[in-house]
Each structure stands twice: as C-alpha cells, then as structure tokens.
Coordinates of C-alpha atoms in Angstrom, one line a residue:
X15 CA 0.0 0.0 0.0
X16 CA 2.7 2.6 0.9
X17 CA 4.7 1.8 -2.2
X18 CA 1.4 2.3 -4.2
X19 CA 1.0 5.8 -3.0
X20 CA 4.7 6.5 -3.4
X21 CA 4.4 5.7 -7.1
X22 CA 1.4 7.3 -7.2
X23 CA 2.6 11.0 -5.5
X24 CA 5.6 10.3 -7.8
X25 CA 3.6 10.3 -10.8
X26 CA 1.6 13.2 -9.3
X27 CA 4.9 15.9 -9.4
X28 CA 6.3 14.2 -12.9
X29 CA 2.6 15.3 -13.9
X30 CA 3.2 19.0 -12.5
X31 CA 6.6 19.2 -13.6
X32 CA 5.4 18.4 -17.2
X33 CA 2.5 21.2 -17.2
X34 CA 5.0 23.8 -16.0
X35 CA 7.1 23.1 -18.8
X36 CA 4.8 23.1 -21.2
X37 CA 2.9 26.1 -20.3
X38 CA 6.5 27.6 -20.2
X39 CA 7.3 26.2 -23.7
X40 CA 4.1 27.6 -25.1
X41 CA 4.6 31.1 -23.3
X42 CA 8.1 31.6 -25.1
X43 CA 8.2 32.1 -28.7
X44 CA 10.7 29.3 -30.9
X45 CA 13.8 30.9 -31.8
X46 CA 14.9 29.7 -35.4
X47 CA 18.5 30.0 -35.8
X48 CA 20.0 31.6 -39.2
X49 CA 22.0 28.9 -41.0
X50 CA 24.6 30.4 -43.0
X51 CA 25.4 28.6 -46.0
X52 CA 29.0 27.1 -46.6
X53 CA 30.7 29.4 -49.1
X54 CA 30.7 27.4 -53.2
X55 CA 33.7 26.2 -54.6
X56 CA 33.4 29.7 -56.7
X57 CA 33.0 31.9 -54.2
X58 CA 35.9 30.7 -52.6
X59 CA 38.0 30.8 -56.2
X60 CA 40.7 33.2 -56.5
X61 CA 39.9 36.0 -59.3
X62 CA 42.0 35.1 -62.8
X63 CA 44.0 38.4 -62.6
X64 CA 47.4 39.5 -63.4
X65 CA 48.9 42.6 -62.0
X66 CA 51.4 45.0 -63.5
X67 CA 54.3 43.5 -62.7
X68 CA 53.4 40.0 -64.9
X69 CA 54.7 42.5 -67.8
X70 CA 58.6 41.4 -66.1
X71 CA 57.6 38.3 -67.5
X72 CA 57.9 36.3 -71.0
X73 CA 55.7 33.3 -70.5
X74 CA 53.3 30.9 -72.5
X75 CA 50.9 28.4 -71.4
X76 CA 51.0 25.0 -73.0
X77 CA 47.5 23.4 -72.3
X78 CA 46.9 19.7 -74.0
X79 CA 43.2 20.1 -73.8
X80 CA 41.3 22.9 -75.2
X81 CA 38.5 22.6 -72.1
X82 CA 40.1 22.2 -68.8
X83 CA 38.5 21.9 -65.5
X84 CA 39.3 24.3 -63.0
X85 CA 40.8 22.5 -59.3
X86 CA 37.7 19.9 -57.7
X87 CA 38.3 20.9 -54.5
X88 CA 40.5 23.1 -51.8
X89 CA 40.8 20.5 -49.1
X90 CA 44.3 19.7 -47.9
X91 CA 44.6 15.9 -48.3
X92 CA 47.7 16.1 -46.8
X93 CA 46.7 17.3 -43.6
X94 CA 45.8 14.1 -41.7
X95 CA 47.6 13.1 -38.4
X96 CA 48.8 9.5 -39.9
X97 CA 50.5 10.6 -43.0
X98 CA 53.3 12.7 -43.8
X99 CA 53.6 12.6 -47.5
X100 CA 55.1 15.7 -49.1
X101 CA 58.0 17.8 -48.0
X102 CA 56.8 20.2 -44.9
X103 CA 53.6 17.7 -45.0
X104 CA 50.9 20.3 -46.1
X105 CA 49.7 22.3 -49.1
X106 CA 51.0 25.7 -47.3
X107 CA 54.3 24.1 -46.6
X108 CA 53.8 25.1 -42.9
X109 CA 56.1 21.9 -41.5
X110 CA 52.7 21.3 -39.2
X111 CA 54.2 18.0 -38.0
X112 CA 52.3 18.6 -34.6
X113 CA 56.0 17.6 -32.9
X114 CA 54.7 17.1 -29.0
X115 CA 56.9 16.2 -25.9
X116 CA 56.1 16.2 -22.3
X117 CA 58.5 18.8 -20.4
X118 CA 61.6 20.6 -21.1
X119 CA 63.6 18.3 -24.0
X120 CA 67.2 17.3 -21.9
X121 CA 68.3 14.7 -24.4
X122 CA 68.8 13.5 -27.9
X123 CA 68.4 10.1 -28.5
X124 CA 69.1 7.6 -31.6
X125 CA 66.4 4.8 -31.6
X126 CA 67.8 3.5 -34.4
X127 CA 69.9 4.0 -37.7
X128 CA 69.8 2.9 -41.1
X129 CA 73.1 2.9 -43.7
X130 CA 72.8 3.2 -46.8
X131 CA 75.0 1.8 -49.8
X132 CA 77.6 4.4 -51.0
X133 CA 76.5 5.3 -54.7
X134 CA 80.2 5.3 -56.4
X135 CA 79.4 5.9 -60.4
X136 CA 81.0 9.1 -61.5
X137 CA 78.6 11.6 -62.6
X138 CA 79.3 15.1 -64.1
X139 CA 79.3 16.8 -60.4
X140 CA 81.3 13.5 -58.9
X141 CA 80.5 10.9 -56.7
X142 CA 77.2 11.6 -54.4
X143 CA 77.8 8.4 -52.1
X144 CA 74.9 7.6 -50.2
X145 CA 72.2 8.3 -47.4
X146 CA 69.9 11.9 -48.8
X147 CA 71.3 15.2 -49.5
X148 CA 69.2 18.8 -49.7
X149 CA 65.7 18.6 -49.5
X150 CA 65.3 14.4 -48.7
X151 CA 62.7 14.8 -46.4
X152 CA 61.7 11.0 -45.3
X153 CA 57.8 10.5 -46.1
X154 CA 55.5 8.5 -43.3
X155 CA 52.2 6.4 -43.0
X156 CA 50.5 4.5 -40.8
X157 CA 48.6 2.5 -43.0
X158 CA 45.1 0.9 -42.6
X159 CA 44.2 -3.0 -42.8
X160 CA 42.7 -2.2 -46.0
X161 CA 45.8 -0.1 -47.7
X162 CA 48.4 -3.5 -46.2
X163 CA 46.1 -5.5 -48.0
X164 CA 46.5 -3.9 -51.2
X165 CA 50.1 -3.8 -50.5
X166 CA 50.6 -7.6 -49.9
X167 CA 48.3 -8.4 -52.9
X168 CA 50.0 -5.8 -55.3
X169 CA 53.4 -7.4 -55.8
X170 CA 55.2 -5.4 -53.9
X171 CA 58.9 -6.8 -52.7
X172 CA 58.2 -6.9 -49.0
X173 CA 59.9 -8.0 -46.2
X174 CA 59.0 -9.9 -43.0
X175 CA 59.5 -6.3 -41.0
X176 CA 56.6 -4.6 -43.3
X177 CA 54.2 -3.0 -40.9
X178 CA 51.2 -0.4 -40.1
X179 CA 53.9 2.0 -40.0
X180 CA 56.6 2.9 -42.7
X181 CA 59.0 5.7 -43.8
X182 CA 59.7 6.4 -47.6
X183 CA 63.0 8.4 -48.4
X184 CA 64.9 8.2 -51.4
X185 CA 68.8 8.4 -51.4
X186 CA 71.4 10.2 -53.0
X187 CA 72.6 6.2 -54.1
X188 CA 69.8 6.1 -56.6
X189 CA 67.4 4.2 -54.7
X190 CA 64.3 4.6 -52.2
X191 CA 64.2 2.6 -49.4
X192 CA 61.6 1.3 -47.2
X193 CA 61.7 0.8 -43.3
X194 CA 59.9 0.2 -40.2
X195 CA 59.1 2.9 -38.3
X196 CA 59.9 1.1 -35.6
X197 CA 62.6 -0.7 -35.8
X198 CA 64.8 0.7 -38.8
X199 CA 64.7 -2.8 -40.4
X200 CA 64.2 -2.6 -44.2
X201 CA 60.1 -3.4 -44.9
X202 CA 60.4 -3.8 -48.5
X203 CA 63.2 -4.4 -51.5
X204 CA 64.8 -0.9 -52.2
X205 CA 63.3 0.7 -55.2
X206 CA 65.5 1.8 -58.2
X207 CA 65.5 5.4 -58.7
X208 CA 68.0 5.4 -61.8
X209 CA 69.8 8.0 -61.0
X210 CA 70.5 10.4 -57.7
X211 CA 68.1 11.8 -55.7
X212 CA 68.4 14.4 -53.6
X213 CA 65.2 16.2 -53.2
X214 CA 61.5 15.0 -51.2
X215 CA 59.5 11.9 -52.7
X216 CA 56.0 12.6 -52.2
X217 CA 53.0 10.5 -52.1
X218 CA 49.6 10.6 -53.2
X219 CA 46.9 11.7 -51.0
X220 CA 44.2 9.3 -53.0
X221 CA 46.0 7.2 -55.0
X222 CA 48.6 4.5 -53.9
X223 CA 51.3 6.6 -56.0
X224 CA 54.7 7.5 -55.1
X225 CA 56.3 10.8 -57.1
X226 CA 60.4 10.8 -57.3
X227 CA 62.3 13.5 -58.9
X228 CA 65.8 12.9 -59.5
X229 CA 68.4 15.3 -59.4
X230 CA 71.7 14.1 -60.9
X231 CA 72.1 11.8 -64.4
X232 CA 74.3 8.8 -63.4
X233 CA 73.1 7.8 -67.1
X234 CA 70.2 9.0 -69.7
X235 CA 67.6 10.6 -70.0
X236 CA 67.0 12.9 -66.5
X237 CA 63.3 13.8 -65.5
X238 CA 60.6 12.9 -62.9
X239 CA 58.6 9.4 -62.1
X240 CA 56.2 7.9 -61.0
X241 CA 55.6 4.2 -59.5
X242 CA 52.3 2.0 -57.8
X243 CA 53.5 1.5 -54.1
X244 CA 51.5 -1.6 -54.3
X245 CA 53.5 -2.9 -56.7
X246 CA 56.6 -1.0 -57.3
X247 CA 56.1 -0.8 -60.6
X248 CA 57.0 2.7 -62.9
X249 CA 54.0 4.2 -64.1
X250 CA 55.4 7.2 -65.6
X251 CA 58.9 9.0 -66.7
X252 CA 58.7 12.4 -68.0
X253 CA 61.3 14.8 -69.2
X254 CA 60.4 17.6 -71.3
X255 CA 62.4 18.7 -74.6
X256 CA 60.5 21.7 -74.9
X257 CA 61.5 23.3 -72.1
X258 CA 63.0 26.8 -72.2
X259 CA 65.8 25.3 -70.0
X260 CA 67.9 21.9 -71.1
X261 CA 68.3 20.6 -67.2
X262 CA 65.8 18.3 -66.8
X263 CA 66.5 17.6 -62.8
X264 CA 62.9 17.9 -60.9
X265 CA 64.4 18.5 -57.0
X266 CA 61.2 19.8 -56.1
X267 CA 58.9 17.6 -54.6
X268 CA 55.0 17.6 -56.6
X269 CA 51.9 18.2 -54.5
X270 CA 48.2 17.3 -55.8
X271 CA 46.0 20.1 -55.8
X272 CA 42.4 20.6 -56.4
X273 CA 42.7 16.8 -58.1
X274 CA 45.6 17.8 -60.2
X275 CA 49.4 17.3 -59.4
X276 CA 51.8 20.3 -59.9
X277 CA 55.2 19.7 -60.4
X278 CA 57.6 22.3 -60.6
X279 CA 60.8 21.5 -62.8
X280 CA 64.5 22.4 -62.8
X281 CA 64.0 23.1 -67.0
X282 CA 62.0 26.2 -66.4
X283 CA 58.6 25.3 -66.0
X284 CA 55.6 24.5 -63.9
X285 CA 53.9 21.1 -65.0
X286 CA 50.0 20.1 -64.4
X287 CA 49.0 16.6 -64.6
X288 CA 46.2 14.1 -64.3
X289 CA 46.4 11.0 -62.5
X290 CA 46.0 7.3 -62.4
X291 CA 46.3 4.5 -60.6
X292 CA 49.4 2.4 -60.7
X293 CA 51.8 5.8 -61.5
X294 CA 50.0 6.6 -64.3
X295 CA 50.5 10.8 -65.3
X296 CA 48.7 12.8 -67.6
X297 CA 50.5 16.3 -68.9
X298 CA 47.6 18.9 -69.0
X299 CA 49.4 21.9 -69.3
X300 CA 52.5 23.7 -68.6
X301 CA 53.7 27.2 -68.1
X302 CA 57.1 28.3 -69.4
X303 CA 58.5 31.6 -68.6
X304 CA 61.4 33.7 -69.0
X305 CA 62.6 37.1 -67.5
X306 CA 65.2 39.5 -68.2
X307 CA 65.6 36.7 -71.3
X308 CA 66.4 33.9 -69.1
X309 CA 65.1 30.6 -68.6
X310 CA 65.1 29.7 -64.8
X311 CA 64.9 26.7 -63.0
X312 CA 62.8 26.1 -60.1
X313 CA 64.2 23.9 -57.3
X314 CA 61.6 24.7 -54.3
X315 CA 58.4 23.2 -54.1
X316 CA 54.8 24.5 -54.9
X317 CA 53.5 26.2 -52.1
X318 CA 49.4 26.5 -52.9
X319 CA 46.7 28.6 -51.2
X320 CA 43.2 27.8 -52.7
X321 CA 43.8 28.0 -56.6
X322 CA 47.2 29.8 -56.8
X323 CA 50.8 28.7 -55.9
X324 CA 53.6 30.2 -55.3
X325 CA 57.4 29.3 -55.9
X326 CA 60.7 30.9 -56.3
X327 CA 63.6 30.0 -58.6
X328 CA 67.6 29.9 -59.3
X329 CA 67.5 33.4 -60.6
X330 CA 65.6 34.8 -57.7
X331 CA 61.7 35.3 -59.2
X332 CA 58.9 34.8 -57.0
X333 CA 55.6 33.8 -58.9
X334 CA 52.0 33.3 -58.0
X335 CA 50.2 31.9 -60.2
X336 CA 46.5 30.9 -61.1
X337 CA 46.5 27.2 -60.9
X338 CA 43.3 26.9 -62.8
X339 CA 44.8 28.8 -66.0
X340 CA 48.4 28.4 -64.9
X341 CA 48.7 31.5 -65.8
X342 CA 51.0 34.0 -63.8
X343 CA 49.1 36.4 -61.2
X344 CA 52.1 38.3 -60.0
X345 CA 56.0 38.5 -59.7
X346 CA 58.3 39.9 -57.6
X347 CA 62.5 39.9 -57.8
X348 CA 64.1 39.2 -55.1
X349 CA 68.0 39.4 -54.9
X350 CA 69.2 36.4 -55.9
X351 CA 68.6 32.6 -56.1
X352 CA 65.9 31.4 -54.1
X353 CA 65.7 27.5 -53.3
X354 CA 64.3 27.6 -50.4
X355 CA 60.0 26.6 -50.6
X356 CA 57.8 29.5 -49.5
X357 CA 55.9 29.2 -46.6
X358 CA 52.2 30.7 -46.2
X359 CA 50.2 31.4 -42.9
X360 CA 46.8 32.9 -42.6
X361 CA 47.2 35.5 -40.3
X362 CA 43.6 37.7 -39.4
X363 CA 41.9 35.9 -42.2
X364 CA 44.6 37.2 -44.7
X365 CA 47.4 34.9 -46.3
X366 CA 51.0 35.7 -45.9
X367 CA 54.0 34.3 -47.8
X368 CA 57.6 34.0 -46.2
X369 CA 60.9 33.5 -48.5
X370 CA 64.6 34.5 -48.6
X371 CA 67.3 34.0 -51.0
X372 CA 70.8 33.1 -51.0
X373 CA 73.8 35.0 -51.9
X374 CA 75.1 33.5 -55.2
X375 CA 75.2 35.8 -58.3
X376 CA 75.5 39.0 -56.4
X377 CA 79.7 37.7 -55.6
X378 CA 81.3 37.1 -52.5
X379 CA 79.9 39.4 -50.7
X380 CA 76.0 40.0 -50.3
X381 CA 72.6 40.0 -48.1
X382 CA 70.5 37.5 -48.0
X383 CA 67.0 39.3 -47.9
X384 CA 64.2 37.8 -46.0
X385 CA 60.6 39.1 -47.4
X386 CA 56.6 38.7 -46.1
X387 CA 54.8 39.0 -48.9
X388 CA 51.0 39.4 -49.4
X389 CA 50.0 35.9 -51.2
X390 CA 47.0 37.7 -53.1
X391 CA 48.9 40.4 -54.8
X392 CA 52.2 40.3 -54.0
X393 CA 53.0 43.6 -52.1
X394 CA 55.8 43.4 -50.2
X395 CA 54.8 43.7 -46.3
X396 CA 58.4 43.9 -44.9
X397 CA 62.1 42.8 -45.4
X398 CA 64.2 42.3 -43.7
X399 CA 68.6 41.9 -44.7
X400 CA 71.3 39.6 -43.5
X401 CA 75.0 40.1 -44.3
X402 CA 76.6 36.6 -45.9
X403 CA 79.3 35.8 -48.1
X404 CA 79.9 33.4 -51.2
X405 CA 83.1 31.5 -50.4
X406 CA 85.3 29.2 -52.4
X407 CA 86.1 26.1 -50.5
X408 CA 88.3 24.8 -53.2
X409 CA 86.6 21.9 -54.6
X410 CA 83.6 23.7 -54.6
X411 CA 81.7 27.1 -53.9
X412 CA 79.4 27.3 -50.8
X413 CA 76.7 30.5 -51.6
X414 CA 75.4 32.5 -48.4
X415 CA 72.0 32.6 -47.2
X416 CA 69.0 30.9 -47.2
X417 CA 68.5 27.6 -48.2
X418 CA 66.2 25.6 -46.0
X419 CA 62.4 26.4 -46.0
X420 CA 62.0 28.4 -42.3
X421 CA 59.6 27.3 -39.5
X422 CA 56.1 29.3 -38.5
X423 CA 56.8 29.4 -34.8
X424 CA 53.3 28.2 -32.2
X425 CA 52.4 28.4 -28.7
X426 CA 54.5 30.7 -27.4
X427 CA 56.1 31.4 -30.4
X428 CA 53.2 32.0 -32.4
X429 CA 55.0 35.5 -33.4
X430 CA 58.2 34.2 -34.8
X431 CA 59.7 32.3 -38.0
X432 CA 62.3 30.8 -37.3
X433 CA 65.1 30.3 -40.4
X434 CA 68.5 28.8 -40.8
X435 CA 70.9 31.3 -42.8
X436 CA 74.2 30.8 -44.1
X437 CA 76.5 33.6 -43.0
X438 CA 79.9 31.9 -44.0
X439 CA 82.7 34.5 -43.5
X440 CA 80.6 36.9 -42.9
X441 CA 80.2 36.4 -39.3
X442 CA 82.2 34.2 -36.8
X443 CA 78.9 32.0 -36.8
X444 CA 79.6 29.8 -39.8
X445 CA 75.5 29.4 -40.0
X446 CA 72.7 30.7 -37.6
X447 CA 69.6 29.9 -36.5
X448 CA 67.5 33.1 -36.7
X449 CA 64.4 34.0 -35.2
X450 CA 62.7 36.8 -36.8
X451 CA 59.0 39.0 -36.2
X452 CA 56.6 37.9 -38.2
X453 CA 55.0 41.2 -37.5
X454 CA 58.0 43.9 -38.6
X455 CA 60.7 41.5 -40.0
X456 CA 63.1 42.4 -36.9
X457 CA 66.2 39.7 -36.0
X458 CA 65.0 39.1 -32.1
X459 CA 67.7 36.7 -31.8
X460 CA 70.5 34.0 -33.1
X461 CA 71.9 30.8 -32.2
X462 CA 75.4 30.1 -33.9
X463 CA 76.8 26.8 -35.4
X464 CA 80.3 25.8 -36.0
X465 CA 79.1 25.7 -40.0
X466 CA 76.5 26.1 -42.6
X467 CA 73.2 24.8 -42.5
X468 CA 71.1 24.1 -45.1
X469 CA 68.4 21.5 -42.9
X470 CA 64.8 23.2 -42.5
X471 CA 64.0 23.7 -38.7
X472 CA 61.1 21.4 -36.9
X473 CA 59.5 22.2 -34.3
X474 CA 57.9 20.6 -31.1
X475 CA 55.2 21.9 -28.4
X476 CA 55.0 21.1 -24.7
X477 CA 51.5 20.7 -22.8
X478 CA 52.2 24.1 -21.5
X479 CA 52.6 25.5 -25.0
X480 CA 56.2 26.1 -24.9
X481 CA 57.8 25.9 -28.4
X482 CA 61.6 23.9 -29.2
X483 CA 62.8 24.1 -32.8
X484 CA 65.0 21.3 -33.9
X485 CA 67.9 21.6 -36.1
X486 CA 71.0 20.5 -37.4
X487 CA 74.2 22.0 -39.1
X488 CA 76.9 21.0 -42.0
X489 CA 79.3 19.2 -38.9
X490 CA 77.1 16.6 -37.6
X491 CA 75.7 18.6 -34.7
X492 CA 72.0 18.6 -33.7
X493 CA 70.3 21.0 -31.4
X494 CA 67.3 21.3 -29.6
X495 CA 66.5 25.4 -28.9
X496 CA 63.8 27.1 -27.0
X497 CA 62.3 29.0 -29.5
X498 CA 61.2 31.7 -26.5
X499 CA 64.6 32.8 -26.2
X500 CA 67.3 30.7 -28.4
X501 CA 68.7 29.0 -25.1
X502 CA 70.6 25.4 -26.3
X503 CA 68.4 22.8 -24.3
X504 CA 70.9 19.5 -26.0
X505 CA 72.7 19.1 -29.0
X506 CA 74.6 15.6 -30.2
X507 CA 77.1 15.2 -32.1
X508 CA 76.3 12.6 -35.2
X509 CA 79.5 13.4 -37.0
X510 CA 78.1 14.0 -40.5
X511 CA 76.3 16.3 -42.9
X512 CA 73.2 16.9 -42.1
X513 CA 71.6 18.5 -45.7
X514 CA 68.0 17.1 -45.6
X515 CA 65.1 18.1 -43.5
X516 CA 63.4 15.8 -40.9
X517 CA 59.9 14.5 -40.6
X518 CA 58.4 14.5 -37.3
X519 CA 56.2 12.1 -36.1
X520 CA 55.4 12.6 -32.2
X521 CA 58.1 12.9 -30.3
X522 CA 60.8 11.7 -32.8
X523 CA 62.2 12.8 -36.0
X524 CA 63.8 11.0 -39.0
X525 CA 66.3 12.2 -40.8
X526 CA 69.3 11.5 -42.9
X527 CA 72.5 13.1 -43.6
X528 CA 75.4 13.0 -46.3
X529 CA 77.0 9.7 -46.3
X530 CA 75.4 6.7 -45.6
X531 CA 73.4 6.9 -42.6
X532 CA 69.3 7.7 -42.1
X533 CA 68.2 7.9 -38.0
X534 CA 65.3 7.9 -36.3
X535 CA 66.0 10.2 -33.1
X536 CA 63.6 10.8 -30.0
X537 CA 63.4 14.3 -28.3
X538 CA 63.7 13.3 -24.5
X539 CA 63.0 15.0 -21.5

C-alpha cells in the first residue's frame, strides 16, 4: 500500500513538472536560428587576374586540352595526423608535424639507424655516395588493414619487417628505401631510382602513387617518375624537350591540388597533370617563362593557397600563379637565387608568404634578404637583410644565405619564424639559427653553429605551450633550442652532414645526412 502511494505521489509531481514546462514552452516564442550557408567552390576561387608587374615576364601556357576543368576541391589531403607525405607535409608548406613532448627536451636520442650503400658511379658533379642530401625529407604512414592488403596483394617486394607503419626516403645512391618505423629494419626491397636523388618523394593523398624527382644523371635521360606502391612498378617517366631550360633535374617535390598534381621543374617550368592508378600521369598543361631573357629553373616546391601557388627560382623570381589557368598572377625579384620553398600562414583571415634568397650571383659578398609577402597580390609587407658571403672552399663554392624552407613558430612562439641562414665568412657564426617578427621583420635573436646549415628547422610543443625548434648543421651537430629565447636545451654530435630536413612524427624525427646513414632520433625530457 505505501509503495502504491509512493508511485502514485511520484507520478503526481512528474505530472506538475510536465505542465510547467509546457505552459512555459508555449509562453516563449521558438527561436529559429539563421543557417549560413558554406561558401561554393566559386565563391571561394581566387579571381583570374594578373597585375602589373606580370609584364617582367615572358611566359606561355601549353595546355593539352582545349576545355580544362578548373581545381575539384581546396581541401588539404595532406593534412591528416597518420601521413606525412610531401616535403613540410601540407599544401602551405607550414612543417605542421604537430611535434609534442612532455616537459623541457634534456636529451637527444638515436632509436635506431639505417646505412645506406655508397653510390660510387661518377657523374658530371662527382661521386654523391649515399644516405639523402638537400631537401630528402623521409615520407611517413601509418597505413590501414585495407591499404596493407593492397600492399601484400599488389606485388610489392616486401619483407617480414613490413608493418602499419613505414617511412619512404629516397637516397642520394639512386634508390628509395623502405623501413619500419619502428625498428629501422628494411620493410620492403629498395626501389631503383636510376639515378640520384636528392630532393622530397612525395605521395599521393588518394592514390597509392609514389612521385620521385631525381636530381643528378648517373646515365640518360634525367626527369621525374612515377611508380604503384603496391606494386613497385614505374607508371610514368617524363622529361620535357621543350622546355625553355635543357636541365631536366625535378628537386622539387610535386603536390596534388584541387585533383591535379603540380610539379615544378629544374628546366624552367611549372607542369599540371592528371592521375592514375598504378603511377600513371597525364601532362595537361605547362607554363614556361622567362625574365630579363632567361630561362630559370625552379628547385623549391609548390606552395598552394586555394587556386594559386607560389614558388621561387635559381635566378631569384617569386611567382603566383592561377592554378586553374596556370597563368601567372604576379611576380616579384628578389635578390638572388631562391631554393628555399615558401611558406604561407593565414594570419587575421589574410594569407602571408615568407621566402629569402641566397647570396650566389650578387659575388662574394652579399645579403641574404628575408621578405613577407601578401599571397593575393604580391606587395611586399616587410624585409628584412642579413650580411653573408659566397666562399670558395676549393673543390667547390658554398653560396650564403637561405637555403632551408623556415619554421612558422606556435604556442609561445606563435609571433616568430624561425630560419637557418648561411653567414659563411661573414660572421664568426659559420651558419645561424634566426628568429625573426613575423610582424615587422626584426632579428629578435641568433643561435650560432660551427658551420653552414642548409636543414629546414622542426618544431615541437609542450603541454604548456612552450615551443623547441629542432635543427642541425653542416658538422654533424643537432640542437634542440627554446624558441622563446634561443637558449641550447641539447645538442649531439652525429659526425656527418646533415643536408636534408626531418619528418616528425610525435616525439621523434627522422632524418638522414650526407654519407650513408638515415636515424630515427627521439626528443627526450
């Protein structure tokens, strides 16, 4: 009986509790929120324009079809947290590894190391040995069940080490070697290259493709490939002999776009192609340009916001250009040769590019000028000029400046870039680490190595939001910096060249130097 009444006096206040809230429901008027619709793929299209200072250029547009479709999409494909698969991993080249570490980094340590063969045949510029040279940038995945099943079923020369997680570089020996993440062992057969390699493979964010430039003929003919990574197969070689320029080396390392891949090329032009399965390419058009009656070539990679991209070249042009029409939107000269891959960062809704050139044809003695630039137009925002000198080594010439792509600074050096620059003999520090103002172009501070530096800075980020910028110089040395203030946290000596730019994945890198040897290293605190 008294648990009757207790449901019943329950029921009773559920009852009340229900009116009230309906009458208050009734009483209040609905609110219909305002939707606003996602912006169309035109809306968000860059306008086909071309300012006045296109006229510096002489340039045609090769297009194979007469009706070409303009880019599919803007998404970055490359911007998942499994995948690391073009040099500085994203479209805007932003090196947005997402390097994290607990604490204050105390240590460097080697969790493995990988040696190369030493590439011997003699090639116009020498012998080039082994392990990867300037950009070789090591690719990663993780892949899924579905992408190892393909892998095992395609043919591919795998190994019993072959597992969910691999890295891809190719070597200055002519081949591309595969390895487990975790343990360094090989995970497949090495894949011929044909001849050196020195720049970033890149993979294909939708197709199982793998893209290798090479950079210096052991043997005929020079150009770019492509393969199947499921079956190791070449899909593709290209060389162009129309270009404006006869060096057919491609150092840059090809990003797709919109559905198209762009690959710019050490002949003097900018390539668009369709792709296939299995490494299949498709030339759709090309742009060709001169200026001042030169040919240049481009070594950096395509940096792309939306539907243009951006690049520099050896004779110091930077170009955006209209990816859609490959037509040229703008062009500024910087001082000299310019390697290095621009960088762009949206800053208060706006995009920014940052690049810097060497000091090569101005002589022995020059400035290596540092520029933001504003992506849509090109106006210079600031610059910013660093003293370096061209010197003569002997058996070869070492140029001044710039030549790694610099580092967008976070947490709580969200206001920085952080660059490696060559002084030479023009300062006691051989090569610097330099941390500049992304808002006024101002030098806040160096760090000083015992020699140059051509390795693009990584960076990681504590849970507190502190920022360390890894880096490495021409003796062998790595350093781990607080990007707050420059302090050295660790460095280790590794006793070679380190030329090529690491890939981060957590709180390890891996990287390979001149020589033979690739290492996977762990930031430690």
């Amino acid at each position: 009986m008294k648990r009757r009444l207790l449901l019943i006096v329950q029921w009773l206040i559920l009852l009340t509790a229900c009116s009230c809230q309906q009458k208050k429901t009734d009483a209040t008027p609905a609110v219909v929120e305002e939707v606003t619709p996602a912006p169309t793929l035109e809306e968000l299209s860059l306008p086909d324009t071309a300012y006045a200072s296109v006229a510096d250029m002489r340039y045609v547009v090769e297009n194979v079809d007469s009706m070409l479709r303009p880019l599919m999409y803007y998404d970055d494909l490359y911007d998942r947290p499994d995948r690391v698969m073009t040099f500085r991993r994203t479209l805007l080249r932003d090196a947005s590894f997402n390097g994290h570490i607990e604490g204050t980094p105390k240590e460097i340590e080697v969790a493995w190391s990988f040696e190369t063969p030493y590439g011997r045949a003699e090639t116009k510029f020498g012998q080039w040995g082994g392990g990867t040279g300037w950009t070789g940038q090591p690719l990663y995945a993780h892949w899924t069940e579905a992408e190892m099943d393909s892998i095992r079923n395609g043919g591919a020369p795998l190994t019993a080490d072959f597992g969910p997680e691999e890295i891809m570089v190719g070597s200055l020996c002519g081949e591309a070697f595969f390895l487990n993440f975790e343990t360094g062992k090989p995970s497949r057969t090495a894949l011929d290259l044909h001849n050196v390699v020195k720049g970033t493979m890149s993979m294909d964010p939708e197709l199982m493709n793998l893209y290798v430039g090479q950079g210096v003929p052991k043997g005929e003919p020079l150009g770019c490939q492509a393969f199947s990574l499921t079956s190791h197969q070449r899909g593709t070689f290209f060389q162009d002999p129309r270009a404006w320029r006869g060096w057919q080396a491609f150092d840059s390392s090809p990003i797709v776009a919109g559905g198209y891949l762009f690959w710019p090329g050490e002949n003097g032009s900018l390539f668009k192609f369709e792709r296939q399965a299995n490494g299949v390419l498709r030339r759709v058009s090309t742009l060709r340009y001169r200026v001042n009656g030169a040919a240049p070539g481009i070594e950096s990679s395509l940096c792309v916001y939306r539907n243009y991209g951006f690049f520099s070249d050896n004779h110091g042009n930077i170009v955006g250009v209209n990816l859609n029409t490959m037509r040229p939107v703008w062009h500024v000269k910087n001082l000299d040769d310019s390697d290095g891959t621009i960088v762009c960062r949206i800053e208060d809704h706006t995009p920014y590019l940052y690049s810097a050139c060497e000091v090569d044809k101005q002589g022995t003695q020059g400035r290596c000028r540092f520029l933001k630039l504003k992506a849509l137009t090109g106006e210079v925002v600031w610059e910013s000029f660093i003293d370096c000198n061209r010197v003569d080594l002997g058996s070869k010439i070492l140029d001044g400046g710039m030549y790694a792509t610099p580092l967008l600074g976070q947490g709580d050096c969200e206001g920085l870039i952080f660059a490696n620059i060559c002084r030479n003999s023009a300062h006691p520090d051989r090569g610097q680490l330099t941390a500049i103002s992304t808002s006024d172009g101002q030098v806040r501070y160096t760090v000083g190595y015992g020699n140059f530096c051509w390795t693009s800075p990584v960076g990681f980020t504590n849970e507190k939001g502190e920022f360390f910028v890894f880096t490495a110089d021409a003796n062998g040395v790595a350093y781990v910096v607080r990007g707050k203030d420059g302090e050295v946290l660790c460095k280790k000596a590794m006793g070679a060249n380190f030329e090529s730019s690491p890939c981060v994945v957590g709180n390890s890198l891996v990287v390979g130097c001149r020589g033979t040897m690739i290492y996977k290293l762990r930031v430690k605190s």
